[in-house]
Amino acid sequence: MSGDRLAAPDVLRGLAIAGTFATNVWVFADPRGPGAVFAGFAGGWWLDTALRAVANGKFLALLTLLFGIGMELQYRSAVRRGLRWPGRHLARAAILFTEGLLHYVLVFEFDVLMGYATASVLVAWLVGRSARVRVAAACVAGAVTVLLVGGATAVTAGSTGADVPLPPYPATWTGQVAARLADPLLYRVELALIVPSAVVLFLAGSALLRAGLFDAGATTLRRRMIGTGVAGALLTVLTTLGGDPWFLVERYLIAPLVALGLLGLVPEVLARLRGPAGPVRCGLIALGRTAMSCYVGQNVVAAVLFGAWGLGVAGALAGVAAPLRTGAVVGVWVLVVAGSAAAAGWWLRRHDRGPLEALTQALLRGRSPASRRGARTP
């Protein structure tokens, strides 16, 4: 791979982190908190809807594909070093689940790390199997995802925000923590969709890396992926026009198509860039190399900024006219993403990994070395 393509995974990961926060920021900016997701966003204007549609699930799906690529690289490393697989990966998944659990309880109702950890345990047993087994597993997980999304869409068709009985969102941080602990079935129900869809995308990411996604000669593959992304973008327009009933279809069935397009597009763009990386590319690379730290950190900052127990920006914006409110929310997104990129760059000049990444590595090093048995080759 060329130097630009070597940087592509980090740039893609940084883009995914920035885009995922573009979804989360709207939840934090609504005084109802998670109620805005369950009951439907209201009181905005068409640009709010368009911005949420652009971000809804696309960058999360991209992040999930990249996680699958990372699992494939870990598997290859284990094979190359003669280590048992999944071996230490199961410990890594347990640490990730614990970090996700803390993130959920202390910060944000819609954490994805717990789902990633669960799905990664399932995929760890599949990544070294034959292509036929991997494809069959992906088809089963995909069918489960389609059935769940279709069922949820059918059940909620015709309902409105008023039909959703939700308790008032607590104004204090301790109250919010207590609510998350008291209602895990309500706030963690999305795991039923995250896990099977993540299994599909993890396996897809692994397969794409094996197909030479980042190789110079894989232009045809990447162009096909870009075409898939264009089709997904057109379908997104239709689901957006269809309104809230199509939210889950857009998030879990169409968003992965757009994510595939982005995964093919970014390496192609990077290969055509000339000269040293500018501030945007450097910022995305820094975000990508500290992805988990930035994912959690951005949500922590947003919780403090918007929460009634923090600076209370969500409440202050509640009565502001839609265009100004939209500008304020987008402005916060820009500031938080730019600030986290700058902080990540500063950190990486002094350390090899982000804070949470370093913590994970330290916890893994604290375990006994993996026993040396031959890992199954693909």
XYZ file of C-alpha atoms in Angstrom:
378
model
C 0.000 0.000 0.000
C 1.096 3.555 -0.615
C 1.568 5.980 2.243
C -1.812 7.574 1.546
C -3.554 4.221 1.622
C -1.688 3.286 4.785
C -3.308 6.344 6.375
C -6.739 5.472 4.970
C -7.911 3.304 7.916
C -7.064 6.057 10.403
C -8.760 8.719 8.264
C -11.826 6.511 7.865
C -11.948 5.797 11.584
C -11.658 9.503 12.371
C -14.440 10.292 9.903
C -16.592 7.606 11.514
C -16.021 9.039 14.997
C -16.866 12.581 13.874
C -19.947 11.331 12.026
C -21.175 9.205 14.917
C -21.071 12.260 17.145
C -23.110 14.075 14.469
C -25.914 11.666 15.408
C -25.371 11.736 19.164
C -25.229 15.526 19.424
C -28.928 15.793 18.509
C -29.841 13.473 21.381
C -27.828 15.521 23.861
C -29.257 18.773 22.463
C -32.855 17.722 23.148
C -34.047 18.356 26.740
C -35.944 15.046 26.575
C -32.671 13.170 26.161
C -33.323 9.603 24.962
C -37.015 10.429 24.785
C -36.250 12.361 21.595
C -35.228 9.083 19.957
C -38.110 6.984 21.258
C -40.823 9.592 20.688
C -39.336 11.252 17.619
C -37.544 14.564 17.245
C -39.914 17.516 17.015
C -39.892 21.288 16.772
C -37.117 21.549 14.202
C -37.120 22.421 10.535
C -36.260 20.614 7.327
C -32.509 21.147 7.703
C -32.560 19.411 11.106
C -34.202 16.397 9.488
C -31.727 16.405 6.607
C -28.699 16.619 8.901
C -29.954 13.793 11.101
C -30.654 11.684 8.005
C -27.139 12.244 6.666
C -25.634 10.973 9.911
C -28.209 8.367 10.960
C -26.372 5.062 11.154
C -24.010 5.763 8.241
C -20.908 6.566 10.231
C -21.727 4.021 12.907
C -21.906 1.382 10.164
C -18.576 2.653 8.824
C -17.072 2.343 12.300
C -18.456 -1.197 12.526
C -16.913 -2.194 9.193
C -13.582 -0.811 10.375
C -13.895 -2.782 13.615
C -14.242 -5.901 11.472
C -11.109 -4.925 9.558
C -9.340 -4.535 12.891
C -10.461 -8.007 13.970
C -9.095 -9.463 10.741
C -5.740 -7.784 11.401
C -5.686 -9.168 14.953
C -6.451 -12.640 13.624
C -3.646 -12.398 11.059
C -1.261 -11.267 13.772
C -2.194 -14.275 15.915
C -1.661 -16.652 12.977
C 1.672 -15.058 12.113
C 2.934 -15.291 15.695
C 1.604 -18.792 16.274
C -0.732 -17.704 19.064
C -3.971 -19.381 19.996
C -7.075 -17.708 18.533
C -9.317 -16.189 19.808
C -7.095 -16.354 22.881
C -6.465 -12.865 24.188
C -9.223 -11.388 22.028
C -11.836 -12.697 24.456
C -10.168 -10.721 27.236
C -10.147 -7.672 24.962
C -13.883 -8.142 24.365
C -14.537 -8.391 28.103
C -12.640 -5.151 28.703
C -14.541 -3.445 25.877
C -17.868 -4.621 27.302
C -16.933 -3.266 30.734
C -15.915 0.085 29.253
C -19.179 0.179 27.325
C -21.175 -0.663 30.439
C -19.553 2.195 32.347
C -20.128 4.516 29.382
C -23.805 3.530 29.357
C -24.351 3.883 33.093
C -22.391 7.094 33.596
C -22.745 8.976 30.303
C -25.011 7.879 27.463
C -28.027 5.634 26.976
C -27.129 4.611 23.424
C -23.640 3.180 23.917
C -22.454 0.876 21.106
C -19.351 -0.595 22.775
C -21.334 -3.250 24.647
C -22.860 -4.433 21.376
C -19.486 -4.425 19.637
C -17.972 -6.509 22.425
C -20.774 -9.074 22.275
C -20.677 -9.340 18.482
C -16.882 -9.588 18.463
C -17.011 -12.712 20.633
C -19.310 -14.357 18.088
C -17.210 -13.240 15.121
C -13.977 -14.330 16.811
C -15.092 -17.933 16.356
C -15.998 -17.308 12.706
C -13.121 -15.259 11.319
C -10.855 -18.289 10.982
C -13.478 -20.572 9.444
C -14.011 -21.332 5.778
C -15.523 -18.761 3.441
C -18.695 -20.850 3.230
C -19.165 -20.805 7.006
C -18.518 -17.062 7.213
C -20.987 -16.302 4.416
C -23.627 -18.547 5.981
C -23.188 -16.868 9.372
C -23.442 -13.417 7.789
C -26.626 -14.452 5.969
C -28.205 -15.733 9.184
C -27.253 -12.588 11.123
C -28.463 -10.432 8.232
C -31.791 -12.255 8.124
C -32.216 -11.746 11.872
C -31.496 -8.035 11.447
C -34.016 -7.695 8.612
C -36.696 -9.577 10.562
C -36.176 -7.489 13.699
C -36.127 -4.197 11.806
C -39.166 -5.197 9.765
C -41.055 -6.321 12.849
C -40.226 -3.179 14.814
C -41.182 -0.994 11.847
C -44.514 -2.790 11.443
C -45.310 -2.608 15.159
C -44.579 1.120 15.391
C -46.263 2.069 12.092
C -48.879 4.752 12.641
C -47.735 5.543 16.179
C -46.753 9.037 17.261
C -44.560 10.461 19.959
C -47.608 10.810 22.188
C -48.100 7.028 22.033
C -44.749 6.385 23.710
C -45.038 6.393 27.528
C -41.756 7.757 28.821
C -40.943 9.110 32.266
C -39.552 12.668 32.446
C -35.811 12.755 31.874
C -34.062 13.458 35.217
C -32.378 16.842 35.505
C -29.552 15.623 37.742
C -26.633 13.425 36.773
C -27.309 11.004 39.625
C -30.951 10.842 38.553
C -29.925 9.963 35.002
C -27.573 7.261 36.267
C -30.380 5.851 38.410
C -32.745 5.870 35.415
C -30.265 3.923 33.288
C -29.821 1.377 36.049
C -33.584 1.118 36.605
C -34.585 0.731 32.939
C -31.896 -1.297 31.150
C -34.480 -3.081 28.992
C -35.742 0.252 27.676
C -32.386 1.869 27.051
C -30.520 -1.262 25.937
C -33.220 -2.724 23.679
C -31.222 -1.517 20.659
C -28.602 -4.159 21.442
C -30.979 -6.654 19.828
C -30.322 -4.834 16.542
C -26.724 -3.773 17.115
C -25.386 -7.285 17.724
C -26.670 -9.114 14.604
C -25.988 -6.142 12.340
C -22.477 -5.850 13.798
C -21.846 -9.544 13.105
C -22.677 -8.927 9.434
C -20.524 -5.810 9.192
C -17.588 -7.305 11.126
C -17.531 -10.232 8.709
C -17.936 -7.864 5.759
C -14.990 -5.773 6.946
C -12.869 -8.901 7.326
C -13.847 -10.098 3.840
C -13.106 -6.726 2.249
C -9.618 -6.641 3.749
C -8.987 -10.160 2.439
C -10.161 -8.947 -0.974
C -7.432 -6.275 -0.907
C -9.569 -3.233 -0.119
C -6.587 -0.958 0.525
C -4.352 -2.403 -2.207
C -3.398 -0.218 -5.154
C -4.873 -2.748 -7.587
C -8.319 -2.901 -5.951
C -9.740 0.080 -7.848
C -12.574 -1.986 -9.343
C -13.635 -3.228 -5.909
C -13.620 0.271 -4.457
C -15.603 1.675 -7.394
C -18.249 -0.992 -6.937
C -18.446 -0.044 -3.283
C -18.844 3.613 -4.239
C -21.709 2.639 -6.546
C -23.338 0.780 -3.665
C -22.973 3.895 -1.532
C -24.657 6.053 -4.170
C -27.600 3.638 -4.240
C -27.772 3.818 -0.452
C -27.765 7.619 -0.549
C -30.708 7.614 -2.975
C -32.618 5.216 -0.735
C -31.856 7.490 2.223
C -33.686 10.303 0.452
C -36.761 8.083 0.161
C -36.706 6.943 3.797
C -36.197 10.523 4.960
C -39.234 11.625 2.981
C -41.120 8.695 4.494
C -40.583 10.113 7.982
C -40.047 8.556 11.412
C -41.621 5.134 10.599
C -38.600 4.410 8.382
C -36.003 5.387 10.990
C -34.838 1.838 11.754
C -34.869 0.780 8.098
C -32.635 3.727 7.298
C -30.343 3.139 10.277
C -29.785 -0.611 10.001
C -30.562 -1.634 6.422
C -29.670 1.355 4.246
C -26.905 3.016 6.263
C -24.496 0.073 5.731
C -24.784 0.624 1.965
C -23.707 4.246 2.373
C -20.913 3.143 4.712
C -19.608 0.751 2.064
C -19.515 3.676 -0.354
C -17.501 5.768 2.084
C -15.151 2.853 2.725
C -14.445 2.686 -0.987
C -14.393 6.432 -1.631
C -11.944 7.648 1.002
C -8.959 5.500 -0.120
C -9.581 6.588 -3.716
C -9.592 10.256 -2.703
C -6.477 9.883 -0.560
C -4.614 8.202 -3.416
C -5.177 11.289 -5.536
C -4.097 13.859 -2.961
C -0.691 15.435 -3.377
C 1.522 17.165 -0.862
C 1.625 16.881 2.924
C -1.518 16.262 4.935
C -3.405 19.411 5.899
C -5.135 20.135 9.213
C -8.350 18.292 8.293
C -6.569 15.086 7.300
C -4.213 15.298 10.278
C -7.175 15.868 12.575
C -9.046 12.858 11.206
C -5.932 10.696 11.545
C -5.564 11.763 15.181
C -9.238 11.008 15.839
C -8.835 7.634 14.165
C -5.811 6.646 16.220
C -7.637 7.492 19.448
C -11.079 6.400 18.252
C -12.465 4.846 21.423
C -11.149 7.634 23.650
C -12.658 10.267 21.353
C -15.979 8.421 21.054
C -16.398 8.362 24.825
C -14.782 11.764 25.378
C -17.033 13.557 22.891
C -20.108 12.152 24.613
C -18.798 13.199 28.028
C -18.211 16.759 26.794
C -21.667 16.869 25.194
C -23.305 15.606 28.388
C -21.649 18.381 30.383
C -22.466 21.057 27.810
C -26.101 20.165 27.183
C -27.196 18.497 30.427
C -29.314 20.376 32.952
C -26.805 19.300 35.601
C -23.977 20.822 33.518
C -24.086 24.014 31.492
C -27.714 23.443 30.503
C -27.342 24.367 26.834
C -30.148 21.985 25.785
C -32.653 23.774 27.981
C -31.429 27.185 26.853
C -31.916 26.216 23.198
C -35.389 24.765 23.726
C -37.113 28.090 23.095
C -34.799 29.302 20.336
C -36.130 29.523 16.772
C -35.261 26.524 14.595
C -32.660 28.106 12.283
C -30.674 29.585 15.170
C -30.985 26.426 17.218
C -29.751 24.348 14.282
C -26.757 26.622 13.876
C -25.975 26.339 17.575
C -26.120 22.523 17.557
C -23.965 22.302 14.434
C -21.563 24.808 15.988
C -21.222 22.659 19.099
C -20.568 19.627 16.900
C -17.808 21.477 15.024
C -16.203 22.746 18.222
C -16.291 19.381 19.984
C -14.932 17.476 16.976
C -12.214 20.063 16.323
C -11.343 20.195 20.009
C -11.129 16.423 20.315
C -8.962 16.245 17.172
C -6.617 18.863 18.601
C -6.518 17.090 21.967
C -5.873 13.751 20.250
C -3.016 15.233 18.229
C -1.490 16.720 21.373
C -1.810 13.395 23.195
C -0.285 11.362 20.356
C 2.788 13.572 20.314
C 3.455 12.278 23.828
C 1.974 8.780 23.812
C 1.592 5.888 21.390
C -2.109 5.300 22.071
C -5.181 7.147 23.278
C -6.022 7.017 27.009
C -8.659 4.276 26.798
C -6.650 2.380 24.215
C -3.634 2.499 26.536
C -5.774 1.343 29.467
C -7.045 -1.607 27.441
C -3.505 -2.545 26.441
C -2.288 -2.263 30.034
C -5.081 -4.536 31.260
C -4.259 -7.054 28.539
C -0.573 -6.993 29.441
C -1.547 -7.771 33.006
C -2.812 -11.176 31.869
C -0.582 -14.195 31.438
C 0.823 -14.609 27.902
C -1.323 -16.568 25.469
C -0.340 -20.179 25.098
C 1.315 -20.934 21.778
C -0.849 -23.175 19.676
C -1.283 -22.985 15.958
C -4.155 -20.682 14.986
C -6.501 -21.888 12.277
C -5.563 -20.367 8.942
C -8.201 -18.930 6.613
